[in-house]
PDB file of C-alpha atoms in Angstrom:
ATOM      1  CA  MET A  16      61.341 -30.254 -78.021  1.00 69.00           C
ATOM      2  CA  THR A  17      58.635 -29.659 -75.229  1.00 89.00           C
ATOM      3  CA  ASP A  18      59.058 -28.379 -72.257  1.00 96.00           C
ATOM      4  CA  ARG A  19      58.572 -30.965 -69.294  1.00 98.00           C
ATOM      5  CA  TYR A  20      57.809 -29.457 -66.113  1.00 98.00           C
ATOM      6  CA  CYS A  21      55.553 -31.202 -63.324  1.00 98.00           C
ATOM      7  CA  VAL A  22      54.297 -31.698 -59.468  1.00 98.00           C
ATOM      8  CA  PHE A  23      56.920 -33.384 -56.742  1.00 98.00           C
ATOM      9  CA  GLY A  24      54.557 -34.572 -53.863  1.00 96.00           C
ATOM     10  CA  HIS A  25      53.581 -37.718 -51.833  1.00 96.00           C
ATOM     11  CA  PRO A  26      51.948 -39.217 -51.876  1.00 94.00           C
ATOM     12  CA  VAL A  27      50.766 -37.370 -54.917  1.00 95.00           C
ATOM     13  CA  GLY A  28      48.547 -39.558 -57.148  1.00 91.00           C
ATOM     14  CA  HIS A  29      45.162 -37.089 -55.854  1.00 91.00           C
ATOM     15  CA  SER A  30      47.326 -33.856 -57.601  1.00 94.00           C
ATOM     16  CA  ARG A  31      44.594 -31.254 -59.573  1.00 96.00           C
ATOM     17  CA  SER A  32      47.759 -29.641 -60.812  1.00 97.00           C
ATOM     18  CA  PRO A  33      48.500 -31.921 -63.971  1.00 98.00           C
ATOM     19  CA  GLN A  34      44.524 -30.846 -64.640  1.00 97.00           C
ATOM     20  CA  ILE A  35      45.295 -26.942 -64.259  1.00 98.00           C
ATOM     21  CA  HIS A  36      48.579 -26.594 -65.780  1.00 98.00           C
ATOM     22  CA  ALA A  37      47.011 -28.139 -68.780  1.00 98.00           C
ATOM     23  CA  ALA A  38      43.982 -25.824 -69.187  1.00 98.00           C
ATOM     24  CA  PHE A  39      46.746 -23.096 -69.165  1.00 98.00           C
ATOM     25  CA  ALA A  40      48.623 -24.172 -71.828  1.00 98.00           C
ATOM     26  CA  GLU A  41      45.525 -24.865 -73.879  1.00 97.00           C
ATOM     27  CA  GLN A  42      44.659 -21.432 -73.133  1.00 97.00           C
ATOM     28  CA  SER A  43      47.623 -19.800 -73.555  1.00 97.00           C
ATOM     29  CA  GLY A  44      49.199 -22.245 -76.238  1.00 96.00           C
ATOM     30  CA  GLU A  45      52.556 -22.595 -74.835  1.00 96.00           C
ATOM     31  CA  ALA A  46      53.377 -26.959 -76.331  1.00 94.00           C
ATOM     32  CA  ILE A  47      54.200 -27.883 -72.192  1.00 97.00           C
ATOM     33  CA  THR A  48      53.895 -31.456 -70.756  1.00 97.00           C
ATOM     34  CA  TYR A  49      53.087 -31.485 -67.025  1.00 98.00           C
ATOM     35  CA  THR A  50      52.917 -34.427 -64.502  1.00 98.00           C
ATOM     36  CA  ALA A  51      52.638 -35.934 -61.069  1.00 98.00           C
ATOM     37  CA  ILE A  52      56.037 -37.212 -59.611  1.00 98.00           C
ATOM     38  CA  GLU A  53      56.019 -38.800 -56.626  1.00 98.00           C
ATOM     39  CA  ALA A  54      59.805 -37.979 -54.739  1.00 98.00           C
ATOM     40  CA  PRO A  55      61.059 -40.764 -51.568  1.00 97.00           C
ATOM     41  CA  LEU A  56      60.648 -39.009 -48.487  1.00 97.00           C
ATOM     42  CA  ASP A  57      64.703 -38.997 -48.091  1.00 97.00           C
ATOM     43  CA  ASP A  58      65.774 -37.504 -50.943  1.00 97.00           C
ATOM     44  CA  PHE A  59      63.495 -34.867 -52.490  1.00 98.00           C
ATOM     45  CA  ALA A  60      66.697 -33.550 -54.667  1.00 97.00           C
ATOM     46  CA  GLY A  61      67.713 -36.794 -55.918  1.00 98.00           C
ATOM     47  CA  ALA A  62      64.083 -36.763 -57.768  1.00 98.00           C
ATOM     48  CA  TRP A  63      64.786 -33.150 -59.062  1.00 98.00           C
ATOM     49  CA  ARG A  64      67.986 -34.060 -60.448  1.00 98.00           C
ATOM     50  CA  ALA A  65      66.791 -36.631 -61.518  1.00 98.00           C
ATOM     51  CA  PHE A  66      64.299 -35.079 -63.116  1.00 98.00           C
ATOM     52  CA  VAL A  67      66.621 -32.029 -64.173  1.00 98.00           C
ATOM     53  CA  ALA A  68      68.736 -34.673 -66.634  1.00 97.00           C
ATOM     54  CA  ALA A  69      65.776 -35.829 -67.801  1.00 96.00           C
ATOM     55  CA  GLY A  70      64.876 -32.899 -69.602  1.00 96.00           C
ATOM     56  CA  GLY A  71      63.014 -30.827 -66.838  1.00 98.00           C
ATOM     57  CA  CYS A  72      62.396 -27.038 -66.705  1.00 97.00           C
ATOM     58  CA  GLY A  73      61.197 -26.896 -63.555  1.00 98.00           C
ATOM     59  CA  ALA A  74      58.344 -28.294 -60.770  1.00 98.00           C
ATOM     60  CA  ASN A  75      56.127 -26.955 -58.122  1.00 98.00           C
ATOM     61  CA  VAL A  76      55.662 -28.737 -55.134  1.00 96.00           C
ATOM     62  CA  THR A  77      53.484 -29.910 -51.828  1.00 93.00           C
ATOM     63  CA  VAL A  78      53.261 -31.156 -49.070  1.00 88.00           C
ATOM     64  CA  PRO A  79      55.986 -32.566 -47.934  1.00 92.00           C
ATOM     65  CA  PHE A  80      59.068 -30.915 -49.802  1.00 94.00           C
ATOM     66  CA  LYS A  81      58.621 -26.979 -49.260  1.00 94.00           C
ATOM     67  CA  GLU A  82      61.353 -27.385 -46.991  1.00 92.00           C
ATOM     68  CA  ASP A  83      63.244 -29.545 -48.756  1.00 96.00           C
ATOM     69  CA  ALA A  84      62.974 -27.623 -52.491  1.00 97.00           C
ATOM     70  CA  PHE A  85      64.543 -24.345 -49.900  1.00 96.00           C
ATOM     71  CA  ARG A  86      66.525 -26.249 -48.808  1.00 96.00           C
ATOM     72  CA  LEU A  87      68.334 -27.933 -52.442  1.00 96.00           C
ATOM     73  CA  CYS A  88      67.529 -24.077 -54.283  1.00 98.00           C
ATOM     74  CA  ASP A  89      70.053 -21.687 -55.037  1.00 98.00           C
ATOM     75  CA  THR A  90      68.766 -18.868 -55.363  1.00 98.00           C
ATOM     76  CA  LEU A  91      65.242 -17.557 -52.963  1.00 98.00           C
ATOM     77  CA  SER A  92      62.812 -14.960 -54.210  1.00 97.00           C
ATOM     78  CA  ALA A  93      62.802 -12.595 -50.923  1.00 94.00           C
ATOM     79  CA  ARG A  94      59.378 -13.891 -50.643  1.00 93.00           C
ATOM     80  CA  ALA A  95      60.227 -17.530 -50.776  1.00 95.00           C
ATOM     81  CA  ARG A  96      63.374 -16.925 -48.185  1.00 95.00           C
ATOM     82  CA  ARG A  97      60.838 -14.851 -45.625  1.00 93.00           C
ATOM     83  CA  ALA A  98      58.411 -18.218 -45.824  1.00 92.00           C
ATOM     84  CA  GLY A  99      61.458 -20.458 -45.397  1.00 91.00           C
ATOM     85  CA  ALA A 100      59.813 -22.607 -48.170  1.00 91.00           C
ATOM     86  CA  VAL A 101      59.337 -23.077 -51.629  1.00 95.00           C
ATOM     87  CA  ASN A 102      56.591 -24.329 -53.978  1.00 96.00           C
ATOM     88  CA  THR A 103      58.097 -23.510 -57.916  1.00 98.00           C
ATOM     89  CA  LEU A 104      60.839 -24.513 -58.886  1.00 98.00           C
ATOM     90  CA  ILE A 105      62.302 -22.952 -62.489  1.00 98.00           C
ATOM     91  CA  LEU A 106      65.602 -24.811 -64.088  1.00 98.00           C
ATOM     92  CA  GLY A 107      67.659 -21.497 -64.493  1.00 95.00           C
ATOM     93  CA  ASP A 108      69.259 -20.897 -68.266  1.00 92.00           C
ATOM     94  CA  ASN A 109      73.297 -21.860 -66.428  1.00 94.00           C
ATOM     95  CA  GLY A 110      72.373 -24.660 -64.778  1.00 95.00           C
ATOM     96  CA  GLN A 111      71.201 -23.164 -61.075  1.00 97.00           C
ATOM     97  CA  THR A 112      67.771 -23.111 -59.587  1.00 98.00           C
ATOM     98  CA  TYR A 113      66.352 -20.675 -58.640  1.00 98.00           C
ATOM     99  CA  GLY A 114      62.998 -21.271 -55.773  1.00 98.00           C
ATOM    100  CA  ASP A 115      59.574 -19.355 -55.673  1.00 97.00           C
ATOM    101  CA  THR A 116      56.512 -19.347 -53.215  1.00 96.00           C
ATOM    102  CA  THR A 117      53.503 -18.762 -54.734  1.00 97.00           C
ATOM    103  CA  ASP A 118      50.711 -19.757 -52.030  1.00 95.00           C
ATOM    104  CA  GLY A 119      50.626 -16.644 -50.525  1.00 96.00           C
ATOM    105  CA  VAL A 120      50.407 -15.178 -53.775  1.00 96.00           C
ATOM    106  CA  GLY A 121      47.422 -17.030 -54.228  1.00 97.00           C
ATOM    107  CA  LEU A 122      45.259 -16.691 -51.654  1.00 98.00           C
ATOM    108  CA  VAL A 123      45.409 -13.031 -51.748  1.00 97.00           C
ATOM    109  CA  ARG A 124      44.909 -13.087 -55.141  1.00 97.00           C
ATOM    110  CA  ASP A 125      42.023 -15.380 -54.684  1.00 98.00           C
ATOM    111  CA  LEU A 126      40.211 -13.258 -51.781  1.00 98.00           C
ATOM    112  CA  ALA A 127      40.670  -9.934 -54.696  1.00 97.00           C
ATOM    113  CA  GLN A 128      38.175 -12.321 -57.473  1.00 96.00           C
ATOM    114  CA  HIS A 129      35.329 -12.519 -54.216  1.00 97.00           C
ATOM    115  CA  GLY A 130      35.685  -9.095 -53.437  1.00 97.00           C
ATOM    116  CA  VAL A 131      37.441  -9.323 -49.740  1.00 98.00           C
ATOM    117  CA  ASN A 132      39.346  -5.832 -48.855  1.00 96.00           C
ATOM    118  CA  LEU A 133      41.855  -7.309 -46.044  1.00 98.00           C
ATOM    119  CA  ALA A 134      42.871  -3.091 -46.502  1.00 98.00           C
ATOM    120  CA  GLY A 135      41.608  -1.650 -42.634  1.00 98.00           C
ATOM    121  CA  ALA A 136      40.889  -5.272 -41.621  1.00 98.00           C
ATOM    122  CA  ARG A 137      41.043  -7.307 -38.144  1.00 98.00           C
ATOM    123  CA  ILE A 138      42.036 -10.697 -40.029  1.00 98.00           C
ATOM    124  CA  LEU A 139      42.140 -14.259 -37.673  1.00 98.00           C
ATOM    125  CA  VAL A 140      44.589 -16.555 -39.408  1.00 98.00           C
ATOM    126  CA  LEU A 141      44.005 -19.881 -37.268  1.00 97.00           C
ATOM    127  CA  GLY A 142      47.638 -22.520 -38.049  1.00 95.00           C
ATOM    128  CA  ALA A 143      50.879 -21.482 -37.391  1.00 93.00           C
ATOM    129  CA  GLY A 144      52.444 -24.402 -40.203  1.00 88.00           C
ATOM    130  CA  GLY A 145      54.156 -23.449 -43.441  1.00 84.00           C
ATOM    131  CA  ALA A 146      50.663 -23.189 -44.809  1.00 87.00           C
ATOM    132  CA  VAL A 147      50.901 -20.279 -42.807  1.00 93.00           C
ATOM    133  CA  ARG A 148      54.512 -18.810 -42.685  1.00 92.00           C
ATOM    134  CA  GLY A 149      53.580 -18.315 -46.170  1.00 91.00           C
ATOM    135  CA  VAL A 150      50.841 -16.248 -47.134  1.00 95.00           C
ATOM    136  CA  LEU A 151      51.722 -14.135 -43.823  1.00 96.00           C
ATOM    137  CA  GLU A 152      54.158 -11.978 -45.976  1.00 96.00           C
ATOM    138  CA  PRO A 153      50.936 -10.808 -48.783  1.00 96.00           C
ATOM    139  CA  LEU A 154      49.004 -10.493 -46.210  1.00 97.00           C
ATOM    140  CA  LEU A 155      50.605  -7.804 -44.232  1.00 97.00           C
ATOM    141  CA  THR A 156      51.477  -5.804 -47.551  1.00 96.00           C
ATOM    142  CA  ALA A 157      47.937  -5.944 -47.630  1.00 97.00           C
ATOM    143  CA  GLN A 158      47.779  -3.628 -44.897  1.00 97.00           C
ATOM    144  CA  PRO A 159      44.834  -5.244 -42.385  1.00 98.00           C
ATOM    145  CA  ALA A 160      44.083  -3.395 -39.452  1.00 98.00           C
ATOM    146  CA  SER A 161      45.726  -6.259 -37.383  1.00 98.00           C
ATOM    147  CA  LEU A 162      46.564 -10.169 -37.798  1.00 98.00           C
ATOM    148  CA  LEU A 163      46.037 -12.509 -35.106  1.00 98.00           C
ATOM    149  CA  VAL A 164      47.730 -15.817 -35.415  1.00 98.00           C
ATOM    150  CA  ALA A 165      46.365 -18.483 -33.588  1.00 97.00           C
ATOM    151  CA  ASN A 166      47.229 -22.283 -33.371  1.00 96.00           C
ATOM    152  CA  ARG A 167      46.239 -24.770 -30.713  1.00 94.00           C
ATOM    153  CA  THR A 168      50.482 -24.605 -29.309  1.00 96.00           C
ATOM    154  CA  ALA A 169      50.145 -20.740 -29.025  1.00 97.00           C
ATOM    155  CA  GLU A 170      54.292 -20.035 -28.661  1.00 98.00           C
ATOM    156  CA  LYS A 171      54.821 -21.846 -32.302  1.00 97.00           C
ATOM    157  CA  ALA A 172      52.293 -18.392 -32.824  1.00 98.00           C
ATOM    158  CA  VAL A 173      53.866 -15.914 -30.774  1.00 98.00           C
ATOM    159  CA  SER A 174      56.952 -17.331 -32.786  1.00 97.00           C
ATOM    160  CA  LEU A 175      56.096 -17.263 -35.937  1.00 96.00           C
ATOM    161  CA  ALA A 176      54.187 -13.612 -35.229  1.00 97.00           C
ATOM    162  CA  ALA A 177      57.726 -12.694 -34.616  1.00 97.00           C
ATOM    163  CA  ASP A 178      59.264 -12.993 -38.041  1.00 95.00           C
ATOM    164  CA  PHE A 179      57.199 -11.087 -39.516  1.00 97.00           C
ATOM    165  CA  SER A 180      56.909  -8.442 -37.026  1.00 97.00           C
ATOM    166  CA  ASP A 181      58.487  -5.290 -38.798  1.00 97.00           C
ATOM    167  CA  LEU A 182      56.417  -6.263 -41.823  1.00 96.00           C
ATOM    168  CA  GLY A 183      52.832  -4.871 -39.846  1.00 96.00           C
ATOM    169  CA  ALA A 184      50.551  -5.202 -37.027  1.00 96.00           C
ATOM    170  CA  ILE A 185      51.035  -9.248 -36.130  1.00 98.00           C
ATOM    171  CA  ARG A 186      50.996 -11.065 -32.870  1.00 97.00           C
ATOM    172  CA  GLY A 187      50.095 -14.361 -31.967  1.00 98.00           C
ATOM    173  CA  GLY A 188      48.864 -16.383 -29.054  1.00 97.00           C
ATOM    174  CA  GLY A 189      46.540 -20.004 -28.337  1.00 97.00           C
ATOM    175  CA  PHE A 190      42.798 -20.504 -29.607  1.00 95.00           C
ATOM    176  CA  GLU A 191      41.773 -19.824 -25.804  1.00 92.00           C
ATOM    177  CA  ALA A 192      43.881 -15.814 -26.334  1.00 86.00           C
ATOM    178  CA  VAL A 193      41.083 -15.079 -30.051  1.00 95.00           C
ATOM    179  CA  GLU A 194      38.242 -12.504 -28.877  1.00 93.00           C
ATOM    180  CA  GLY A 195      36.563 -11.754 -32.220  1.00 89.00           C
ATOM    181  CA  PRO A 196      35.172 -10.091 -33.850  1.00 97.00           C
ATOM    182  CA  PHE A 197      37.380 -10.308 -36.886  1.00 98.00           C
ATOM    183  CA  GLU A 198      36.237  -9.612 -41.101  1.00 98.00           C
ATOM    184  CA  VAL A 199      38.462 -12.196 -42.322  1.00 98.00           C
ATOM    185  CA  VAL A 200      39.171 -15.582 -40.886  1.00 98.00           C
ATOM    186  CA  ILE A 201      41.774 -17.610 -42.798  1.00 98.00           C
ATOM    187  CA  ASN A 202      42.033 -21.577 -41.703  1.00 97.00           C
ATOM    188  CA  GLY A 203      45.276 -22.575 -41.951  1.00 95.00           C
ATOM    189  CA  THR A 204      44.821 -25.456 -39.980  1.00 91.00           C
ATOM    190  CA  SER A 205      44.758 -29.662 -42.600  1.00 83.00           C
ATOM    191  CA  ALA A 206      41.283 -30.187 -39.456  1.00 83.00           C
ATOM    192  CA  SER A 207      38.999 -29.880 -41.903  1.00 77.00           C
ATOM    193  CA  LEU A 208      40.591 -32.995 -43.766  1.00 75.00           C
ATOM    194  CA  ALA A 209      40.217 -34.880 -40.189  1.00 79.00           C
ATOM    195  CA  GLY A 210      36.413 -33.593 -40.092  1.00 82.00           C
ATOM    196  CA  ASP A 211      37.714 -31.516 -36.684  1.00 86.00           C
ATOM    197  CA  LEU A 212      37.112 -28.042 -35.440  1.00 90.00           C
ATOM    198  CA  PRO A 213      39.985 -25.483 -34.110  1.00 88.00           C
ATOM    199  CA  PRO A 214      38.334 -24.640 -30.669  1.00 89.00           C
ATOM    200  CA  LEU A 215      36.812 -21.261 -31.395  1.00 93.00           C
ATOM    201  CA  PRO A 216      34.424 -18.760 -29.751  1.00 93.00           C
ATOM    202  CA  ASP A 217      30.904 -18.390 -31.097  1.00 91.00           C
ATOM    203  CA  ASP A 218      31.370 -14.423 -31.739  1.00 93.00           C
ATOM    204  CA  LEU A 219      33.978 -14.279 -33.891  1.00 96.00           C
ATOM    205  CA  PHE A 220      32.866 -12.851 -36.495  1.00 97.00           C
ATOM    206  CA  ALA A 221      32.381  -8.689 -37.451  1.00 96.00           C
ATOM    207  CA  ALA A 222      28.285  -8.400 -39.259  1.00 94.00           C
ATOM    208  CA  THR A 223      29.793  -8.491 -42.535  1.00 94.00           C
ATOM    209  CA  ALA A 224      32.909 -11.333 -42.569  1.00 98.00           C
ATOM    210  CA  THR A 225      34.386 -13.805 -44.211  1.00 98.00           C
ATOM    211  CA  ALA A 226      35.574 -17.867 -43.150  1.00 98.00           C
ATOM    212  CA  TYR A 227      38.491 -18.753 -45.572  1.00 98.00           C
ATOM    213  CA  ASP A 228      39.625 -22.563 -45.081  1.00 97.00           C
ATOM    214  CA  MET A 229      42.447 -23.012 -47.190  1.00 95.00           C
ATOM    215  CA  MET A 230      40.951 -26.887 -47.578  1.00 93.00           C
ATOM    216  CA  TYR A 231      38.786 -27.677 -50.740  1.00 92.00           C
ATOM    217  CA  GLY A 232      35.959 -30.586 -51.581  1.00 89.00           C
ATOM    218  CA  ALA A 233      32.865 -31.568 -53.791  1.00 92.00           C
ATOM    219  CA  GLU A 234      30.992 -30.065 -49.848  1.00 93.00           C
ATOM    220  CA  PRO A 235      32.183 -27.534 -48.088  1.00 94.00           C
ATOM    221  CA  THR A 236      34.427 -27.636 -45.386  1.00 94.00           C
ATOM    222  CA  VAL A 237      33.159 -28.321 -41.786  1.00 95.00           C
ATOM    223  CA  PHE A 238      34.418 -25.106 -40.946  1.00 96.00           C
ATOM    224  CA  LEU A 239      32.887 -23.045 -43.378  1.00 97.00           C
ATOM    225  CA  ARG A 240      29.831 -25.093 -42.123  1.00 96.00           C
ATOM    226  CA  TRP A 241      29.847 -23.851 -38.949  1.00 96.00           C
ATOM    227  CA  ALA A 242      31.485 -20.288 -39.500  1.00 97.00           C
ATOM    228  CA  LEU A 243      28.338 -20.581 -42.512  1.00 97.00           C
ATOM    229  CA  GLU A 244      25.788 -20.594 -39.630  1.00 96.00           C
ATOM    230  CA  ARG A 245      27.412 -17.390 -37.828  1.00 96.00           C
ATOM    231  CA  GLY A 246      26.403 -15.288 -40.739  1.00 96.00           C
ATOM    232  CA  ALA A 247      29.377 -15.294 -42.199  1.00 98.00           C
ATOM    233  CA  ARG A 248      30.594 -15.762 -46.427  1.00 98.00           C
ATOM    234  CA  PRO A 249      31.995 -19.125 -47.024  1.00 98.00           C
ATOM    235  CA  ILE A 250      35.281 -19.407 -49.097  1.00 98.00           C
ATOM    236  CA  ASP A 251      36.554 -22.615 -50.188  1.00 97.00           C
ATOM    237  CA  GLY A 252      40.701 -22.883 -50.894  1.00 97.00           C
ATOM    238  CA  LEU A 253      40.062 -23.517 -54.576  1.00 97.00           C
ATOM    239  CA  GLY A 254      40.307 -20.977 -55.479  1.00 98.00           C
ATOM    240  CA  MET A 255      44.172 -20.354 -54.126  1.00 98.00           C
ATOM    241  CA  LEU A 256      44.724 -24.059 -55.828  1.00 97.00           C
ATOM    242  CA  VAL A 257      44.550 -22.546 -59.365  1.00 98.00           C
ATOM    243  CA  GLU A 258      45.813 -19.168 -58.927  1.00 98.00           C
ATOM    244  CA  GLN A 259      49.239 -20.085 -56.974  1.00 98.00           C
ATOM    245  CA  ALA A 260      49.280 -22.720 -60.188  1.00 98.00           C
ATOM    246  CA  ALA A 261      48.567 -18.987 -62.851  1.00 98.00           C
ATOM    247  CA  GLU A 262      51.943 -17.420 -61.204  1.00 98.00           C
ATOM    248  CA  ALA A 263      53.393 -20.424 -60.555  1.00 98.00           C
ATOM    249  CA  PHE A 264      53.496 -20.947 -64.372  1.00 98.00           C
ATOM    250  CA  PHE A 265      54.266 -16.969 -65.001  1.00 98.00           C
ATOM    251  CA  GLN A 266      57.036 -17.573 -64.050  1.00 97.00           C
ATOM    252  CA  TRP A 267      57.412 -20.820 -66.324  1.00 98.00           C
ATOM    253  CA  ARG A 268      56.066 -19.172 -69.175  1.00 97.00           C
ATOM    254  CA  HIS A 269      55.568 -15.035 -68.972  1.00 97.00           C
ATOM    255  CA  LYS A 270      51.850 -15.333 -69.131  1.00 97.00           C
ATOM    256  CA  ARG A 271      49.543 -14.993 -67.471  1.00 97.00           C
ATOM    257  CA  PRO A 272      47.054 -17.334 -67.945  1.00 97.00           C
ATOM    258  CA  ASP A 273      42.358 -16.429 -67.046  1.00 97.00           C
ATOM    259  CA  THR A 274      42.019 -19.195 -63.550  1.00 98.00           C
ATOM    260  CA  ALA A 275      38.245 -17.745 -64.025  1.00 97.00           C
ATOM    261  CA  PRO A 276      37.367 -20.673 -66.666  1.00 98.00           C
ATOM    262  CA  VAL A 277      39.638 -22.763 -65.053  1.00 98.00           C
ATOM    263  CA  LEU A 278      38.656 -22.907 -62.251  1.00 98.00           C
ATOM    264  CA  ALA A 279      35.305 -23.097 -63.389  1.00 97.00           C
ATOM    265  CA  SER A 280      36.324 -26.047 -64.814  1.00 96.00           C
ATOM    266  CA  LEU A 281      37.297 -27.262 -62.022  1.00 96.00           C
ATOM    267  CA  ARG A 282      35.071 -26.848 -59.593  1.00 96.00           C
ATOM    268  CA  ALA A 283      32.371 -29.287 -61.816  1.00 95.00           C
ATOM    269  CA  SER A 284      34.641 -32.163 -61.727  1.00 93.00           C
ATOM    270  CA  LEU A 285      35.294 -31.969 -57.513  1.00 89.00           C
TER     271      LEU A 285
END
């Protein structure tokens, strides 16, 4: 019987995950099916149980269910426990649910694919929501010189930074407190989706800097256009999407896909 996987979201019709995992399966010779399931907002746990009862082996989880997934797990990876969120579910042989988060791994691997060196870098991360919480541990593990979390609500950024202060030089504050220059600036807000831009100073970027937006589209986001005008190298989040999916696939099938051709195909389809 073919093993079943899915991505849960609400909405989820826009998800590229079925396309990505179909490509991984074909590349690796793994016989799986992968679908998108729109779970009810008030019963994510029920949707997971129904999927398991129908033969499901594992799932990806996207907004707004990553914290719901965290709460239903019997066992959590250390990085999921630290992040307080889960984007990858694995059904164990004992029937228990194991939860992991692969977002941070996906981000760091994508940055590495672009030749971005995080060690010793001054990093600015914009936003203090779940997307940011999930990537702070791997960013700090890379041993940057400093990491500033900036958010419209300063208190939320300060609190988030305090949660990770044992891992390295991290602090939080409001957008108005941002003073450059930074070698790496990561936009973890959803402002790009609305064509909006956080209030940032023009002298944000170091002479050689990378601007990374976790969002992506057929055209550069407003944040990436703004960064390019100020001399930064722009990178969107499509590679992060593919790399976090590859880590989830590895967790499920114990085979690591070649992400480059999958990313190129996905880019061409935008």
